[in-house]
Amino acid sequence: MKKQVLTVVATAMTLWATAQTTVKDTVSLGAGGANQVWYSLNNDEQAVQAKENWDLAFDTKGVNTGIRINSGAGVELWGYPKGKVSAWSTVDTTGLSTWQKRWDSDTSWNYCAMGNYANPNDPFDLDWGRYDLNTHHVLGDSIYIIKLTDGSYRKLIIESLISAKYTIKYANLDGSNEKTATVDKTGFNAAAFGYYSIVNNKTVQREPTHGDWELLFTKYTAFVPTPYPVTGVLHARGVKAVKAINIPNANAYNNYYAHTFSHEINTLGYDWKKYTGTGYDIADSTVYFLQKEDGEIWKLVFSGYGSANTSIMFSKTKLAAVTVKNKVQETIATVAVSPNPSFGNDVTVVYSFAKDEKLANISVYSLTGKLVISEKLDSSKGLHQYLIPASKLVSGTYVVVVSTADGRATQKLIVR
């Protein structure tokens, strides 16, 4: 038994050595915010692409059918109010300036400029087209007018989505230079979106594989409350984040478990900076926490913004969160201990299960192998807390073990 405990202790010390290290980094988008940058918290920049090399982005996930526009590069979209697809040859843009523009959501990747305006009372209306229950095809029924990244205008129809392939048709407003193109959902290396440039008449491979990045540094349209172009940070689908404000000592604050995480992709957003007329003030009392899809918890604090090269400065810290994996290396749980070190405080063990577990236990050992605590845990899916009273912990070093039927996670705990 003691040999097993000492193995657990060694593992915990290795994990602790790689956690709680703060790294300062800078992401630059280039003059005028010319680029977009996909960023991995573990591995830094994953891809850099020119902001203006696409017009449309097609959701590649499962049965999703949303299509986003590149509003950060000036793309604008209007639904044609004077007729459906049968009016293609007679499109008339008189009064365009009074038509309602279509926008992507800045809180969810799922709600797109094409797709976000469906009839909520019609389950088969997908905004740009209709779903056929018999064929499982989506057939386009709407005309759009689109202003492209180069400032020119086109009329546009998404003709269909069949067997994961979009067919689109576009032409000059007078009907000349008509083109048809195919965008295959499966042709983008498991990225969340597939991109198309109408300006250049081609698909574009831009985005890293889903799961290889958590943050997108970019220019996008926010609603403040009306649509307005901003430069900021969006997080990936599947990542959760939370914003903690008015923190007196942001660098020392790690109490992420005191906040409720959100899937809203603009949680980090743009308003951590404020233009003063001569430069930018940074909200240095604001802390952001992110939870990756694999359960890792990260802390991020913005520290600067340089307008000349659109440089965003920040610090990132991987908090003491470790994972429980099953035999096929799927993450089934994450565990974090805070505060750590503890200075005579109660200690909170925050743990999250990806699904309901048959059983879960917590054990706390001293470095000599003495079992200090052994109790069952709530094994249901979701985020939980377990409190270790300060009265049970004298000064010293401990190993906290959270185990399930499929595996265990260990962390070192220091009490001073």
Coordinates of C-alpha atoms in Angstrom, one line a residue:
M1 CA 0.0 0.0 0.0
K2 CA 2.7 2.5 0.9
K3 CA 4.6 1.8 -2.3
Q4 CA 1.4 2.7 -4.3
V5 CA 0.9 5.9 -2.3
L6 CA 4.5 7.0 -3.0
T7 CA 3.9 6.4 -6.7
V8 CA 0.9 8.7 -6.5
V9 CA 3.0 11.3 -4.7
A10 CA 5.7 11.3 -7.4
T11 CA 3.0 11.6 -10.1
A12 CA 1.4 14.6 -8.3
M13 CA 4.7 16.4 -8.0
T14 CA 5.4 16.0 -11.7
L15 CA 1.9 17.4 -12.5
W16 CA 2.4 20.3 -10.1
A17 CA 5.7 21.2 -11.7
T18 CA 3.9 21.9 -15.0
A19 CA 1.0 23.8 -13.5
Q20 CA 0.7 27.3 -12.0
T21 CA 3.4 28.7 -14.3
T22 CA 2.5 32.1 -15.7
V23 CA 3.5 32.9 -19.2
K24 CA 3.4 36.3 -20.8
D25 CA 2.6 36.4 -24.5
T26 CA 1.8 38.8 -27.3
V27 CA -0.4 38.1 -30.4
S28 CA -0.1 40.6 -33.2
L29 CA -2.7 40.9 -36.0
G30 CA -0.6 43.3 -38.1
A31 CA -1.1 46.9 -39.1
G32 CA -4.8 47.7 -39.3
G33 CA -5.6 44.2 -37.9
A34 CA -4.8 42.7 -41.2
N35 CA -4.8 39.1 -40.0
Q36 CA -6.7 36.6 -37.9
V37 CA -4.8 34.4 -35.4
W38 CA -5.9 31.0 -34.0
Y39 CA -4.3 30.4 -30.6
S40 CA -3.7 27.3 -28.4
L41 CA -3.3 27.9 -24.7
N42 CA -0.9 24.9 -24.6
N43 CA 0.9 25.5 -27.9
D44 CA 0.6 29.2 -28.7
E45 CA -0.2 30.3 -32.3
Q46 CA -1.6 27.6 -34.5
A47 CA -2.5 29.6 -37.7
V48 CA -2.3 33.1 -39.1
Q49 CA -4.4 34.1 -42.1
A50 CA -5.1 37.3 -43.9
K51 CA -8.4 38.7 -42.6
E52 CA -9.7 39.6 -46.1
N53 CA -9.1 36.3 -48.0
W54 CA -12.7 35.0 -47.5
D55 CA -16.3 36.2 -47.8
L56 CA -18.4 33.3 -46.5
A57 CA -17.8 30.6 -43.8
F58 CA -19.8 27.4 -43.9
D59 CA -20.5 25.5 -40.7
T60 CA -19.1 22.0 -41.1
K61 CA -20.4 20.5 -37.9
G62 CA -22.8 17.6 -38.2
V63 CA -26.2 18.8 -39.5
N64 CA -25.5 22.5 -38.9
T65 CA -26.4 24.7 -41.9
G66 CA -25.4 28.2 -40.8
I67 CA -23.2 30.4 -43.0
R68 CA -21.3 33.3 -41.6
I69 CA -20.0 36.5 -43.3
N70 CA -16.7 38.2 -43.0
S71 CA -18.0 41.4 -41.4
G72 CA -14.7 42.0 -39.8
A73 CA -13.3 42.7 -43.3
G74 CA -16.3 44.8 -44.4
V75 CA -18.6 42.1 -45.8
E76 CA -22.3 43.1 -45.5
L77 CA -25.4 41.0 -46.3
W78 CA -29.1 41.8 -47.0
G79 CA -32.0 39.4 -47.6
Y80 CA -33.7 40.3 -50.9
P81 CA -37.2 41.5 -49.9
K82 CA -38.7 41.6 -53.4
G83 CA -39.0 38.0 -54.3
K84 CA -37.7 34.4 -53.8
V85 CA -35.3 32.5 -56.1
S86 CA -37.7 32.8 -59.1
A87 CA -36.8 36.6 -59.1
W88 CA -33.1 35.9 -59.7
S89 CA -33.1 37.3 -63.2
T90 CA -34.9 40.5 -62.2
V91 CA -33.1 41.5 -59.0
D92 CA -33.5 45.2 -58.4
T93 CA -31.5 46.8 -55.5
T94 CA -33.4 50.1 -55.5
G95 CA -33.8 51.0 -51.8
L96 CA -30.9 48.8 -50.6
S97 CA -29.9 51.3 -48.0
T98 CA -33.2 50.9 -46.3
W99 CA -33.2 47.1 -46.2
Q100 CA -32.4 45.3 -43.0
K101 CA -28.8 43.9 -42.8
R102 CA -28.1 40.4 -41.7
W103 CA -25.5 39.8 -39.0
D104 CA -23.7 36.9 -37.4
S105 CA -24.2 36.4 -33.7
D106 CA -21.2 37.5 -31.6
T107 CA -22.2 35.1 -28.8
S108 CA -22.5 31.8 -30.6
W109 CA -20.9 30.2 -33.7
N110 CA -24.2 28.5 -34.3
Y111 CA -26.2 31.6 -35.2
C112 CA -25.1 33.0 -38.5
A113 CA -26.1 35.8 -40.9
M114 CA -27.5 33.1 -43.1
G115 CA -29.5 30.9 -40.8
N116 CA -30.2 33.3 -38.0
Y117 CA -33.4 34.7 -39.5
A118 CA -35.5 31.6 -40.0
N119 CA -39.2 31.5 -39.1
P120 CA -39.2 30.2 -35.5
N121 CA -42.6 28.6 -36.0
D122 CA -41.5 26.6 -39.0
P123 CA -39.1 23.8 -38.2
F124 CA -38.3 23.2 -41.8
D125 CA -37.3 26.8 -42.5
L126 CA -33.5 27.2 -42.3
D127 CA -33.6 30.8 -43.4
W128 CA -31.6 30.5 -46.7
G129 CA -33.5 27.3 -47.6
R130 CA -36.0 24.6 -46.6
Y131 CA -35.3 21.2 -45.3
D132 CA -37.0 18.3 -47.1
L133 CA -38.0 15.6 -44.6
N134 CA -38.1 12.9 -47.3
T135 CA -34.8 13.5 -49.1
H136 CA -33.0 15.2 -46.2
H137 CA -31.8 17.8 -48.6
V138 CA -31.9 21.5 -48.0
L139 CA -33.0 23.5 -51.0
G140 CA -32.4 27.2 -51.3
D141 CA -35.4 29.5 -51.5
S142 CA -33.9 32.9 -50.8
I143 CA -31.9 35.6 -52.7
Y144 CA -29.2 37.7 -50.9
I145 CA -27.3 40.8 -51.8
I146 CA -23.7 40.7 -50.5
K147 CA -21.0 43.4 -50.4
L148 CA -17.7 41.6 -50.6
T149 CA -14.3 42.3 -49.0
D150 CA -13.2 44.3 -52.1
G151 CA -16.3 46.5 -51.8
S152 CA -18.1 45.1 -54.9
Y153 CA -21.6 43.7 -54.8
R154 CA -23.1 40.4 -55.9
K155 CA -26.5 38.7 -55.8
L156 CA -26.3 35.3 -54.2
I157 CA -28.3 32.1 -53.7
I158 CA -27.3 29.1 -51.6
E159 CA -28.9 26.6 -54.0
S160 CA -28.7 23.4 -51.9
L161 CA -27.0 21.4 -49.2
I162 CA -27.0 17.7 -50.3
S163 CA -24.7 15.0 -48.9
A164 CA -22.6 17.5 -47.0
K165 CA -22.0 19.6 -50.1
Y166 CA -23.2 23.2 -50.5
T167 CA -23.9 24.5 -54.0
I168 CA -23.9 28.3 -54.3
K169 CA -24.6 30.6 -57.2
Y170 CA -23.6 34.3 -57.5
A171 CA -23.4 36.9 -60.1
N172 CA -23.0 40.7 -60.6
L173 CA -26.1 42.6 -59.8
D174 CA -26.9 43.0 -63.5
G175 CA -26.7 39.2 -63.9
S176 CA -23.4 39.1 -65.7
N177 CA -20.4 36.9 -64.7
E178 CA -22.7 34.2 -63.1
K179 CA -20.8 31.4 -61.4
T180 CA -21.7 28.2 -59.5
A181 CA -19.5 26.6 -56.9
T182 CA -19.5 23.7 -54.5
V183 CA -18.3 23.8 -50.9
D184 CA -17.8 20.4 -49.4
K185 CA -18.2 20.2 -45.6
T186 CA -15.8 17.3 -45.4
G187 CA -13.0 19.1 -47.3
F188 CA -11.6 21.3 -44.5
N189 CA -9.5 19.0 -42.3
A190 CA -12.1 18.8 -39.5
A191 CA -12.1 22.6 -39.0
A192 CA -15.2 24.1 -37.6
F193 CA -15.9 26.2 -40.7
G194 CA -15.1 25.9 -44.4
Y195 CA -14.3 29.2 -46.2
Y196 CA -15.1 30.5 -49.6
S197 CA -13.9 33.7 -51.4
I198 CA -16.4 35.0 -53.9
V199 CA -13.8 37.7 -54.8
N200 CA -11.4 35.0 -55.9
N201 CA -13.9 32.3 -56.8
K202 CA -12.4 29.5 -54.6
T203 CA -12.5 27.7 -51.3
V204 CA -9.9 28.6 -48.7
Q205 CA -8.2 26.4 -46.1
R206 CA -7.8 28.8 -43.2
E207 CA -8.8 27.4 -39.8
P208 CA -6.8 24.7 -37.8
T209 CA -8.5 21.5 -36.9
H210 CA -11.2 21.8 -34.2
G211 CA -9.5 21.0 -30.8
D212 CA -6.1 22.4 -31.8
W213 CA -7.0 26.0 -30.7
E214 CA -9.1 27.7 -28.1
L215 CA -8.9 31.5 -28.9
L216 CA -9.4 33.5 -32.1
F217 CA -7.8 36.9 -32.1
T218 CA -9.7 38.9 -34.8
K219 CA -11.8 41.9 -35.9
Y220 CA -15.5 41.1 -35.7
T221 CA -18.9 42.8 -35.3
A222 CA -20.1 43.4 -31.8
F223 CA -23.5 44.9 -30.8
V224 CA -22.9 47.9 -28.5
P225 CA -25.9 47.9 -28.9
T226 CA -25.9 48.6 -32.6
P227 CA -23.5 46.7 -34.9
Y228 CA -19.9 48.0 -34.6
P229 CA -16.5 46.7 -35.7
V230 CA -14.2 45.8 -32.8
T231 CA -10.9 44.0 -32.3
G232 CA -10.9 41.3 -29.6
V233 CA -10.9 37.6 -28.7
L234 CA -13.5 35.0 -29.4
H235 CA -13.2 31.4 -28.0
A236 CA -13.8 28.2 -29.8
R237 CA -17.0 26.1 -29.8
G238 CA -16.9 23.7 -26.9
V239 CA -14.7 26.0 -24.7
K240 CA -16.3 27.7 -21.7
A241 CA -15.2 31.0 -20.1
V242 CA -16.0 33.4 -17.3
K243 CA -15.1 37.0 -16.6
A244 CA -14.3 38.1 -13.0
I245 CA -14.3 41.9 -12.5
N246 CA -13.1 44.2 -9.8
I247 CA -10.4 41.8 -8.5
P248 CA -7.9 43.8 -6.3
N249 CA -5.0 41.5 -7.1
A250 CA -5.7 39.9 -10.5
N251 CA -2.4 38.1 -10.7
A252 CA -3.0 36.2 -7.4
Y253 CA -6.7 35.5 -8.0
N254 CA -7.4 31.8 -8.9
N255 CA -10.9 31.2 -7.5
Y256 CA -12.5 30.2 -10.8
Y257 CA -14.9 27.9 -9.0
A258 CA -16.7 30.9 -7.5
H259 CA -18.0 31.8 -11.0
T260 CA -20.4 30.4 -13.5
F261 CA -18.8 29.5 -16.9
S262 CA -20.5 30.4 -20.1
H263 CA -20.4 29.1 -23.7
E264 CA -20.8 32.6 -25.1
I265 CA -17.9 33.0 -27.5
N266 CA -17.4 36.7 -26.7
T267 CA -16.9 36.3 -23.0
L268 CA -13.3 37.6 -23.4
G269 CA -14.5 40.0 -26.2
Y270 CA -13.0 43.5 -26.7
D271 CA -13.9 45.6 -23.7
W272 CA -10.9 44.7 -21.6
K273 CA -9.4 47.8 -23.3
K274 CA -10.7 51.3 -23.5
Y275 CA -9.5 54.0 -25.8
T276 CA -8.6 57.2 -23.9
G277 CA -7.9 59.5 -26.9
T278 CA -4.2 59.1 -26.7
G279 CA -3.9 55.4 -26.0
Y280 CA -5.6 52.4 -24.3
D281 CA -6.4 51.7 -20.7
I282 CA -6.4 48.0 -19.8
A283 CA -8.9 46.6 -17.3
D284 CA -6.1 45.2 -15.0
S285 CA -8.6 44.2 -12.3
T286 CA -10.4 41.8 -14.6
V287 CA -9.6 38.1 -14.8
Y288 CA -10.8 35.6 -17.3
F289 CA -10.9 31.8 -16.7
L290 CA -11.4 29.3 -19.5
Q291 CA -12.3 25.6 -19.4
K292 CA -11.1 23.6 -22.4
E293 CA -13.0 20.7 -23.9
D294 CA -10.7 18.3 -22.1
G295 CA -11.4 20.1 -18.8
E296 CA -8.2 22.0 -18.3
I297 CA -8.7 25.3 -16.5
W298 CA -6.7 28.3 -17.7
K299 CA -6.5 31.9 -16.4
L300 CA -5.9 34.9 -18.7
V301 CA -5.2 38.5 -17.8
F302 CA -4.8 41.2 -20.5
S303 CA -1.9 43.6 -19.9
G304 CA -1.6 45.8 -23.0
Y305 CA -2.8 46.7 -26.5
G306 CA -0.6 48.2 -29.2
S307 CA -2.5 49.9 -32.0
A308 CA 0.4 50.2 -34.4
N309 CA 0.7 46.5 -35.0
T310 CA -2.7 45.5 -33.4
S311 CA -0.7 43.7 -30.6
I312 CA -2.6 42.1 -27.7
M313 CA -0.6 41.4 -24.6
F314 CA -1.7 39.0 -21.9
S315 CA -0.5 36.5 -19.3
K316 CA -1.8 33.0 -19.2
T317 CA -1.6 30.5 -16.4
K318 CA -2.5 26.8 -16.5
L319 CA -4.1 26.3 -13.1
A320 CA -3.6 23.1 -11.1
A321 CA -6.2 21.1 -12.9
V322 CA -5.5 17.5 -14.0
T323 CA -7.6 15.0 -15.9
V324 CA -8.8 11.4 -15.3
K325 CA -8.6 9.4 -18.5
N326 CA -10.0 6.0 -19.3
K327 CA -8.2 3.1 -21.1
V328 CA -8.8 4.7 -24.5
Q329 CA -7.5 8.0 -23.3
E330 CA -10.8 9.8 -23.2
T331 CA -11.1 12.5 -20.6
I332 CA -13.7 11.5 -18.1
A333 CA -13.0 14.0 -15.3
T334 CA -11.0 17.0 -14.3
V335 CA -9.8 18.0 -10.8
A336 CA -8.4 21.2 -9.3
V337 CA -7.4 22.1 -5.7
S338 CA -7.5 25.7 -4.4
P339 CA -6.1 27.6 -2.6
N340 CA -2.8 25.9 -3.1
P341 CA -0.6 26.5 -1.1
S342 CA -3.1 26.9 1.7
F343 CA -2.3 29.2 4.6
G344 CA -4.6 27.6 7.2
N345 CA -7.7 27.9 5.0
D346 CA -10.3 25.4 4.1
V347 CA -9.3 23.8 0.8
T348 CA -11.8 23.3 -2.1
V349 CA -11.5 20.4 -4.5
V350 CA -13.3 21.3 -7.7
Y351 CA -14.0 18.3 -10.0
S352 CA -16.1 17.8 -13.1
F353 CA -17.3 14.6 -14.7
A354 CA -18.0 14.3 -18.4
K355 CA -20.8 11.8 -17.7
D356 CA -22.5 10.1 -14.7
E357 CA -19.9 7.8 -13.0
K358 CA -20.8 4.6 -11.2
L359 CA -18.7 5.7 -8.2
A360 CA -16.2 8.4 -7.2
N361 CA -14.0 8.7 -4.2
I362 CA -11.5 11.2 -2.7
S363 CA -8.5 10.3 -0.7
V364 CA -5.9 12.6 0.9
Y365 CA -2.5 11.2 1.9
S366 CA 0.4 12.7 3.8
L367 CA 3.8 12.2 2.3
T368 CA 4.5 9.4 4.7
G369 CA 1.6 7.5 3.2
K370 CA -0.9 8.2 6.1
L371 CA -4.5 8.2 4.9
V372 CA -6.0 11.5 6.2
I373 CA -9.4 11.5 4.3
S374 CA -11.3 8.9 2.4
E375 CA -14.9 9.7 1.3
K376 CA -17.3 9.1 -1.5
L377 CA -18.0 11.9 -3.9
D378 CA -21.0 13.0 -5.9
S379 CA -20.5 11.0 -9.1
S380 CA -23.1 12.7 -11.3
K381 CA -22.2 14.5 -14.5
G382 CA -21.1 18.1 -14.2
L383 CA -19.1 20.4 -11.9
H384 CA -18.9 19.7 -8.1
Q385 CA -17.0 20.9 -5.1
Y386 CA -15.7 19.1 -2.0
L387 CA -14.5 21.0 1.0
I388 CA -11.5 19.8 3.0
P389 CA -11.7 21.6 6.4
A390 CA -8.6 23.3 7.6
S391 CA -8.9 21.5 10.9
K392 CA -7.9 18.2 9.1
L393 CA -4.7 19.6 7.6
V394 CA -1.6 20.4 9.7
S395 CA 1.3 22.1 8.0
G396 CA 2.9 19.8 5.4
T397 CA 2.6 18.3 2.0
Y398 CA -0.3 16.1 0.9
V399 CA -1.5 14.2 -2.1
V400 CA -5.2 14.5 -3.2
V401 CA -6.5 11.6 -5.2
V402 CA -9.9 11.7 -7.0
S403 CA -10.7 8.2 -8.5
T404 CA -13.4 6.6 -10.5
A405 CA -13.9 3.1 -11.8
D406 CA -12.0 4.1 -14.9
G407 CA -9.0 6.0 -13.5
R408 CA -7.7 8.6 -11.1
A409 CA -6.2 12.1 -10.9
T410 CA -3.7 13.2 -8.3
Q411 CA -2.6 16.6 -7.1
K412 CA -0.1 17.8 -4.6
L413 CA -1.4 20.1 -1.8
I414 CA 0.8 22.3 0.3
V415 CA -0.4 23.5 3.7
R416 CA 1.6 26.2 5.5

